[in-house]
Amino acid sequence: MKIATYNVNGVNGRLPVLLRWLKESQPDVVCLQELKCPQEKFPVKEINAAGYNAIWKGQKSWNGVAILAKNYEIQQVQNTLPGDEEDVQSRYIEAIIDQKVICCLYLPNGNPYPGPKFDYKLAWIKRFKRRTNQLIKMELPAILIGDFNIIPTELDVYKPEKWVDDALFRTEVRKAYMELEKKGWTDSIRKIFPKEQIFTFWDYLYHAYDRNAGIRLDHILLSPYLTPQLKNAGVDKYVRGWEKSSDHAPTWIELE
């Protein structure tokens, strides 16, 4: 089973890129972030024509998350992160696919630091940790997957000294990521490539992709009950080089 995450950075504007990648890569399950479209504008007809079922939660101009599945039924669990009824941002959707809990997330960026956006990011992480702890306690085969907007370690960033006060690399958020791992969640990319520098995002500015001046923001974390099934993982970096592509590249795992 191949499971992938892809921050599309505008699903309608980059639909040809998404459909091309789906056709070439053939993932079984795909989590999308940053749809940047309201609920009624999601391209469900085109997604269905490509062979995928879909659930999604849109938001006008910003955010938005979706889960696609090929040859699998999608049972939606919830489309908001519990804990704050006033939070209207579309950043979380959770479903059951093939007896696995799929938690697709688009964690807040948090910049500029310091400020209210960073405070919101920390509050969101706190709520997210409560949900992940529940999944561990219930001993469920679960996957935390998406754009975490967290650079976990210095290995995951080009020139880390330039990111010290960035909300993606602040000590507080890196500590939160480490706490997930301590609870038993396994970083799939690091499990397969423990010492290799791997990026999933390259800015559009300063020829960052050509220079491989990237960062790793897109993660797939497995609960202890799925980690033994991890067979392979990777990043389709070449997709970032396609014309009119997202600034992220698809990240994927294969489970036995």
mmCIF file of C-alpha atoms in Angstrom:
data_model
loop_
_atom_site.group_PDB
_atom_site.id
_atom_site.type_symbol
_atom_site.label_atom_id
_atom_site.label_comp_id
_atom_site.label_asym_id
_atom_site.label_seq_id
_atom_site.Cartn_x
_atom_site.Cartn_y
_atom_site.Cartn_z
ATOM 1 C CA MET A 1 0.000 0.000 0.000
ATOM 2 C CA LYS A 2 1.462 3.324 -1.104
ATOM 3 C CA ILE A 3 0.431 6.355 0.956
ATOM 4 C CA ALA A 4 1.494 9.889 0.040
ATOM 5 C CA THR A 5 1.170 13.494 1.138
ATOM 6 C CA TYR A 6 1.330 16.507 -1.158
ATOM 7 C CA ASN A 7 0.911 20.192 -0.385
ATOM 8 C CA VAL A 8 -0.469 21.218 -3.782
ATOM 9 C CA ASN A 9 -0.423 24.982 -3.100
ATOM 10 C CA GLY A 10 -3.708 25.524 -4.946
ATOM 11 C CA VAL A 11 -5.506 22.424 -6.177
ATOM 12 C CA ASN A 12 -7.307 24.028 -9.104
ATOM 13 C CA GLY A 13 -4.416 26.111 -10.373
ATOM 14 C CA ARG A 14 -2.082 23.115 -10.213
ATOM 15 C CA LEU A 15 -4.597 20.411 -11.128
ATOM 16 C CA PRO A 16 -2.697 19.304 -14.282
ATOM 17 C CA VAL A 17 0.416 18.734 -12.152
ATOM 18 C CA LEU A 18 -1.547 16.773 -9.548
ATOM 19 C CA LEU A 19 -3.276 14.582 -12.138
ATOM 20 C CA ARG A 20 0.004 13.915 -13.952
ATOM 21 C CA TRP A 21 1.671 12.864 -10.719
ATOM 22 C CA LEU A 22 -1.268 10.645 -9.710
ATOM 23 C CA LYS A 23 -1.112 8.889 -13.085
ATOM 24 C CA GLU A 24 2.645 8.378 -12.954
ATOM 25 C CA SER A 25 3.042 7.495 -9.274
ATOM 26 C CA GLN A 26 -0.209 5.570 -8.694
ATOM 27 C CA PRO A 27 -0.443 6.032 -4.895
ATOM 28 C CA ASP A 28 -3.251 4.185 -3.138
ATOM 29 C CA VAL A 29 -3.953 6.965 -0.638
ATOM 30 C CA VAL A 30 -3.084 10.661 -0.964
ATOM 31 C CA CYS A 31 -3.396 13.449 1.588
ATOM 32 C CA LEU A 32 -3.504 16.959 0.135
ATOM 33 C CA GLN A 33 -2.956 20.289 1.853
ATOM 34 C CA GLU A 34 -3.361 23.960 0.953
ATOM 35 C CA LEU A 35 -6.246 23.404 -1.445
ATOM 36 C CA LYS A 36 -6.954 27.155 -1.513
ATOM 37 C CA CYS A 37 -10.519 26.668 -2.688
ATOM 38 C CA PRO A 38 -13.973 26.723 -1.081
ATOM 39 C CA GLN A 39 -15.808 23.446 -0.515
ATOM 40 C CA GLU A 40 -17.899 23.644 -3.687
ATOM 41 C CA LYS A 41 -14.913 24.394 -5.941
ATOM 42 C CA PHE A 42 -12.924 21.232 -5.200
ATOM 43 C CA PRO A 43 -12.308 19.402 -8.529
ATOM 44 C CA VAL A 44 -14.039 16.201 -7.477
ATOM 45 C CA LYS A 45 -15.084 15.229 -11.024
ATOM 46 C CA GLU A 46 -11.501 15.315 -12.258
ATOM 47 C CA ILE A 47 -10.270 13.449 -9.179
ATOM 48 C CA ASN A 48 -12.944 10.774 -9.634
ATOM 49 C CA ALA A 49 -12.071 10.481 -13.335
ATOM 50 C CA ALA A 50 -8.482 9.774 -12.298
ATOM 51 C CA GLY A 51 -9.762 6.800 -10.289
ATOM 52 C CA TYR A 52 -9.871 8.285 -6.790
ATOM 53 C CA ASN A 53 -12.571 8.716 -4.180
ATOM 54 C CA ALA A 54 -12.228 11.880 -2.126
ATOM 55 C CA ILE A 55 -13.247 13.678 1.027
ATOM 56 C CA TRP A 56 -12.204 17.264 1.642
ATOM 57 C CA LYS A 57 -12.733 20.428 3.594
ATOM 58 C CA GLY A 58 -12.139 23.604 1.680
ATOM 59 C CA GLN A 59 -11.663 27.201 2.705
ATOM 60 C CA LYS A 60 -11.871 30.249 0.450
ATOM 61 C CA SER A 61 -8.417 31.421 -0.664
ATOM 62 C CA TRP A 62 -6.493 29.668 2.116
ATOM 63 C CA ASN A 63 -5.755 26.315 3.748
ATOM 64 C CA GLY A 64 -7.915 23.273 2.895
ATOM 65 C CA VAL A 65 -7.218 19.543 3.265
ATOM 66 C CA ALA A 66 -8.319 16.411 1.424
ATOM 67 C CA ILE A 67 -7.885 12.645 1.438
ATOM 68 C CA LEU A 68 -7.991 10.625 -1.791
ATOM 69 C CA ALA A 69 -8.136 6.840 -2.086
ATOM 70 C CA LYS A 70 -7.956 4.482 -5.040
ATOM 71 C CA ASN A 71 -9.875 1.213 -4.717
ATOM 72 C CA TYR A 72 -10.546 1.869 -1.030
ATOM 73 C CA GLU A 73 -13.587 3.187 0.801
ATOM 74 C CA ILE A 74 -13.030 6.364 2.827
ATOM 75 C CA GLN A 75 -14.871 6.589 6.125
ATOM 76 C CA GLN A 76 -14.626 10.138 7.445
ATOM 77 C CA VAL A 77 -14.132 10.444 11.209
ATOM 78 C CA GLN A 78 -13.901 14.237 11.607
ATOM 79 C CA ASN A 79 -12.918 17.307 9.593
ATOM 80 C CA THR A 80 -11.833 19.605 12.399
ATOM 81 C CA LEU A 81 -9.197 19.220 15.075
ATOM 82 C CA PRO A 82 -11.036 18.914 18.411
ATOM 83 C CA GLY A 83 -10.470 21.366 21.219
ATOM 84 C CA ASP A 84 -11.381 24.803 19.846
ATOM 85 C CA GLU A 85 -14.890 25.384 18.509
ATOM 86 C CA GLU A 86 -13.943 28.907 17.378
ATOM 87 C CA ASP A 87 -11.153 27.718 15.083
ATOM 88 C CA VAL A 88 -12.581 27.909 11.546
ATOM 89 C CA GLN A 89 -9.376 27.233 9.627
ATOM 90 C CA SER A 90 -9.470 24.108 7.449
ATOM 91 C CA ARG A 91 -6.356 22.298 8.595
ATOM 92 C CA TYR A 92 -7.346 18.791 9.664
ATOM 93 C CA ILE A 93 -9.331 15.871 8.314
ATOM 94 C CA GLU A 94 -9.349 12.320 9.660
ATOM 95 C CA ALA A 95 -10.614 9.108 8.085
ATOM 96 C CA ILE A 96 -10.435 5.341 8.264
ATOM 97 C CA ILE A 97 -9.107 3.571 5.168
ATOM 98 C CA ASP A 98 -8.387 -0.140 5.085
ATOM 99 C CA GLN A 99 -8.656 -0.279 8.909
ATOM 100 C CA LYS A 100 -6.037 2.465 9.268
ATOM 101 C CA VAL A 101 -6.660 5.884 10.819
ATOM 102 C CA ILE A 102 -5.401 8.557 8.416
ATOM 103 C CA CYS A 103 -4.874 11.975 10.055
ATOM 104 C CA CYS A 104 -4.226 14.530 7.311
ATOM 105 C CA LEU A 105 -2.981 17.847 8.660
ATOM 106 C CA TYR A 106 -1.814 21.255 7.544
ATOM 107 C CA LEU A 107 -0.195 22.592 10.686
ATOM 108 C CA PRO A 108 -0.040 26.428 10.959
ATOM 109 C CA ASN A 109 3.088 28.143 9.682
ATOM 110 C CA GLY A 110 3.400 30.445 12.685
ATOM 111 C CA ASN A 111 5.391 33.280 11.144
ATOM 112 C CA PRO A 112 6.208 35.955 11.996
ATOM 113 C CA TYR A 113 7.809 34.956 15.279
ATOM 114 C CA PRO A 114 7.045 36.163 17.872
ATOM 115 C CA GLY A 115 3.392 37.069 17.487
ATOM 116 C CA PRO A 116 -0.208 35.853 17.497
ATOM 117 C CA LYS A 117 0.347 33.510 14.549
ATOM 118 C CA PHE A 118 3.078 31.696 16.441
ATOM 119 C CA ASP A 119 0.860 31.543 19.542
ATOM 120 C CA TYR A 120 -1.886 29.996 17.397
ATOM 121 C CA LYS A 121 0.599 27.440 16.080
ATOM 122 C CA LEU A 122 1.583 26.369 19.599
ATOM 123 C CA ALA A 123 -2.068 26.147 20.657
ATOM 124 C CA TRP A 124 -2.852 24.041 17.567
ATOM 125 C CA ILE A 125 0.064 21.713 18.325
ATOM 126 C CA LYS A 126 -1.209 21.280 21.885
ATOM 127 C CA ARG A 127 -4.623 20.211 20.600
ATOM 128 C CA PHE A 128 -3.016 17.930 18.028
ATOM 129 C CA LYS A 129 -0.896 16.218 20.677
ATOM 130 C CA ARG A 130 -4.030 15.433 22.681
ATOM 131 C CA ARG A 131 -5.522 13.661 19.661
ATOM 132 C CA THR A 132 -2.302 11.755 18.916
ATOM 133 C CA ASN A 133 -2.096 10.602 22.536
ATOM 134 C CA GLN A 134 -5.645 9.263 22.259
ATOM 135 C CA LEU A 135 -4.697 7.256 19.175
ATOM 136 C CA ILE A 136 -1.686 5.763 20.983
ATOM 137 C CA LYS A 137 -3.754 4.866 24.047
ATOM 138 C CA MET A 138 -6.382 3.180 21.858
ATOM 139 C CA GLU A 139 -3.580 1.152 20.234
ATOM 140 C CA LEU A 140 -4.815 2.018 16.756
ATOM 141 C CA PRO A 141 -2.908 1.587 13.486
ATOM 142 C CA ALA A 142 -2.675 5.307 12.710
ATOM 143 C CA ILE A 143 -0.783 7.666 10.421
ATOM 144 C CA LEU A 144 -0.051 11.355 11.025
ATOM 145 C CA ILE A 145 0.546 12.737 7.568
ATOM 146 C CA GLY A 146 0.825 16.116 5.919
ATOM 147 C CA ASP A 147 2.573 19.466 5.971
ATOM 148 C CA PHE A 148 3.682 19.866 9.592
ATOM 149 C CA ASN A 149 5.408 23.216 8.993
ATOM 150 C CA ILE A 150 8.117 21.924 11.341
ATOM 151 C CA ILE A 151 11.771 21.369 10.457
ATOM 152 C CA PRO A 152 12.667 18.612 12.950
ATOM 153 C CA THR A 153 16.491 18.801 12.984
ATOM 154 C CA GLU A 154 19.447 20.613 11.457
ATOM 155 C CA LEU A 155 19.784 17.727 9.001
ATOM 156 C CA ASP A 156 16.416 18.757 7.559
ATOM 157 C CA VAL A 157 17.357 22.282 6.492
ATOM 158 C CA TYR A 158 19.800 23.993 4.176
ATOM 159 C CA LYS A 159 21.950 26.374 6.243
ATOM 160 C CA PRO A 160 20.182 25.903 9.611
ATOM 161 C CA GLU A 161 21.865 28.958 11.107
ATOM 162 C CA LYS A 162 19.584 31.147 8.968
ATOM 163 C CA TRP A 163 16.419 29.609 10.435
ATOM 164 C CA VAL A 164 17.028 29.990 14.179
ATOM 165 C CA ASP A 165 14.210 32.504 14.741
ATOM 166 C CA ASP A 166 11.859 31.181 12.092
ATOM 167 C CA ALA A 167 8.591 29.665 13.353
ATOM 168 C CA LEU A 168 9.330 26.504 11.379
ATOM 169 C CA PHE A 169 12.545 25.875 13.280
ATOM 170 C CA ARG A 170 11.929 27.360 16.706
ATOM 171 C CA THR A 171 12.950 25.236 19.682
ATOM 172 C CA GLU A 172 9.343 25.021 20.862
ATOM 173 C CA VAL A 173 8.038 23.328 17.711
ATOM 174 C CA ARG A 174 11.040 21.065 17.273
ATOM 175 C CA LYS A 175 10.562 19.925 20.869
ATOM 176 C CA ALA A 176 6.909 19.151 20.142
ATOM 177 C CA TYR A 177 7.955 17.006 17.180
ATOM 178 C CA MET A 178 10.465 15.136 19.338
ATOM 179 C CA GLU A 179 7.753 14.523 21.933
ATOM 180 C CA LEU A 180 5.643 12.812 19.287
ATOM 181 C CA GLU A 181 8.533 10.483 18.559
ATOM 182 C CA LYS A 182 9.035 9.808 22.269
ATOM 183 C CA LYS A 183 5.373 8.796 22.484
ATOM 184 C CA GLY A 184 6.035 6.113 19.886
ATOM 185 C CA TRP A 185 5.392 7.805 16.537
ATOM 186 C CA THR A 186 7.981 6.890 13.892
ATOM 187 C CA ASP A 187 9.252 9.386 11.308
ATOM 188 C CA SER A 188 9.073 7.227 8.163
ATOM 189 C CA ILE A 189 11.648 9.134 6.125
ATOM 190 C CA ARG A 190 14.170 9.050 8.974
ATOM 191 C CA LYS A 191 13.474 5.358 9.573
ATOM 192 C CA ILE A 192 14.468 4.556 5.988
ATOM 193 C CA PHE A 193 17.111 7.292 5.580
ATOM 194 C CA PRO A 194 18.526 7.921 9.074
ATOM 195 C CA LYS A 195 21.468 10.113 8.021
ATOM 196 C CA GLU A 196 20.615 11.415 4.549
ATOM 197 C CA GLN A 197 19.707 15.048 3.970
ATOM 198 C CA ILE A 198 16.266 15.001 2.381
ATOM 199 C CA PHE A 199 14.065 17.987 1.574
ATOM 200 C CA THR A 200 10.377 18.290 0.624
ATOM 201 C CA PHE A 201 10.112 22.063 0.038
ATOM 202 C CA TRP A 202 12.086 24.538 -2.064
ATOM 203 C CA ASP A 203 11.176 28.220 -2.212
ATOM 204 C CA TYR A 204 10.362 29.802 -5.569
ATOM 205 C CA LEU A 205 12.942 32.531 -4.892
ATOM 206 C CA TYR A 206 16.699 32.572 -5.520
ATOM 207 C CA HIS A 207 16.707 29.368 -7.604
ATOM 208 C CA ALA A 208 16.331 27.367 -4.400
ATOM 209 C CA TYR A 209 15.319 24.176 -6.207
ATOM 210 C CA ASP A 210 18.234 24.359 -8.644
ATOM 211 C CA ARG A 211 20.632 24.821 -5.710
ATOM 212 C CA ASN A 212 18.835 22.201 -3.580
ATOM 213 C CA ALA A 213 18.441 24.834 -0.873
ATOM 214 C CA GLY A 214 15.458 23.168 0.733
ATOM 215 C CA ILE A 215 13.814 22.141 3.960
ATOM 216 C CA ARG A 216 11.853 19.093 5.113
ATOM 217 C CA LEU A 217 8.343 20.053 6.224
ATOM 218 C CA ASP A 218 6.186 17.172 4.979
ATOM 219 C CA HIS A 219 6.149 14.163 7.272
ATOM 220 C CA ILE A 220 4.531 10.753 7.633
ATOM 221 C CA LEU A 221 4.543 9.450 11.200
ATOM 222 C CA LEU A 222 3.440 5.900 12.005
ATOM 223 C CA SER A 223 1.977 4.603 15.250
ATOM 224 C CA PRO A 224 3.816 1.689 16.919
ATOM 225 C CA TYR A 225 1.277 -0.739 15.467
ATOM 226 C CA LEU A 226 2.121 0.230 11.866
ATOM 227 C CA THR A 227 5.875 0.832 12.043
ATOM 228 C CA PRO A 228 6.775 -2.848 11.516
ATOM 229 C CA GLN A 229 4.916 -2.704 8.179
ATOM 230 C CA LEU A 230 7.066 0.127 6.797
ATOM 231 C CA LYS A 231 8.713 -1.151 3.637
ATOM 232 C CA ASN A 232 9.970 1.962 1.860
ATOM 233 C CA ALA A 233 9.717 5.765 1.817
ATOM 234 C CA GLY A 234 10.773 8.636 -0.385
ATOM 235 C CA VAL A 235 10.207 12.068 -1.880
ATOM 236 C CA ASP A 236 9.293 12.621 -5.536
ATOM 237 C CA LYS A 237 11.638 15.578 -5.798
ATOM 238 C CA TYR A 238 11.429 15.683 -9.588
ATOM 239 C CA VAL A 239 7.802 16.835 -9.416
ATOM 240 C CA ARG A 240 8.980 20.117 -7.896
ATOM 241 C CA GLY A 241 10.856 20.731 -11.127
ATOM 242 C CA TRP A 242 7.776 20.485 -13.340
ATOM 243 C CA GLU A 243 6.344 23.656 -14.857
ATOM 244 C CA LYS A 244 3.834 25.436 -12.588
ATOM 245 C CA SER A 245 4.447 22.930 -9.805
ATOM 246 C CA SER A 246 3.915 23.453 -6.085
ATOM 247 C CA ASP A 247 6.866 24.549 -3.958
ATOM 248 C CA HIS A 248 6.462 21.208 -2.129
ATOM 249 C CA ALA A 249 7.181 17.747 -3.530
ATOM 250 C CA PRO A 250 5.079 14.616 -2.856
ATOM 251 C CA THR A 251 6.318 12.492 0.048
ATOM 252 C CA TRP A 252 5.324 8.845 0.299
ATOM 253 C CA ILE A 253 5.679 5.522 2.097
ATOM 254 C CA GLU A 254 4.999 1.911 1.212
ATOM 255 C CA LEU A 255 3.511 -0.473 3.761
ATOM 256 C CA GLU A 256 3.643 -4.250 3.477
#
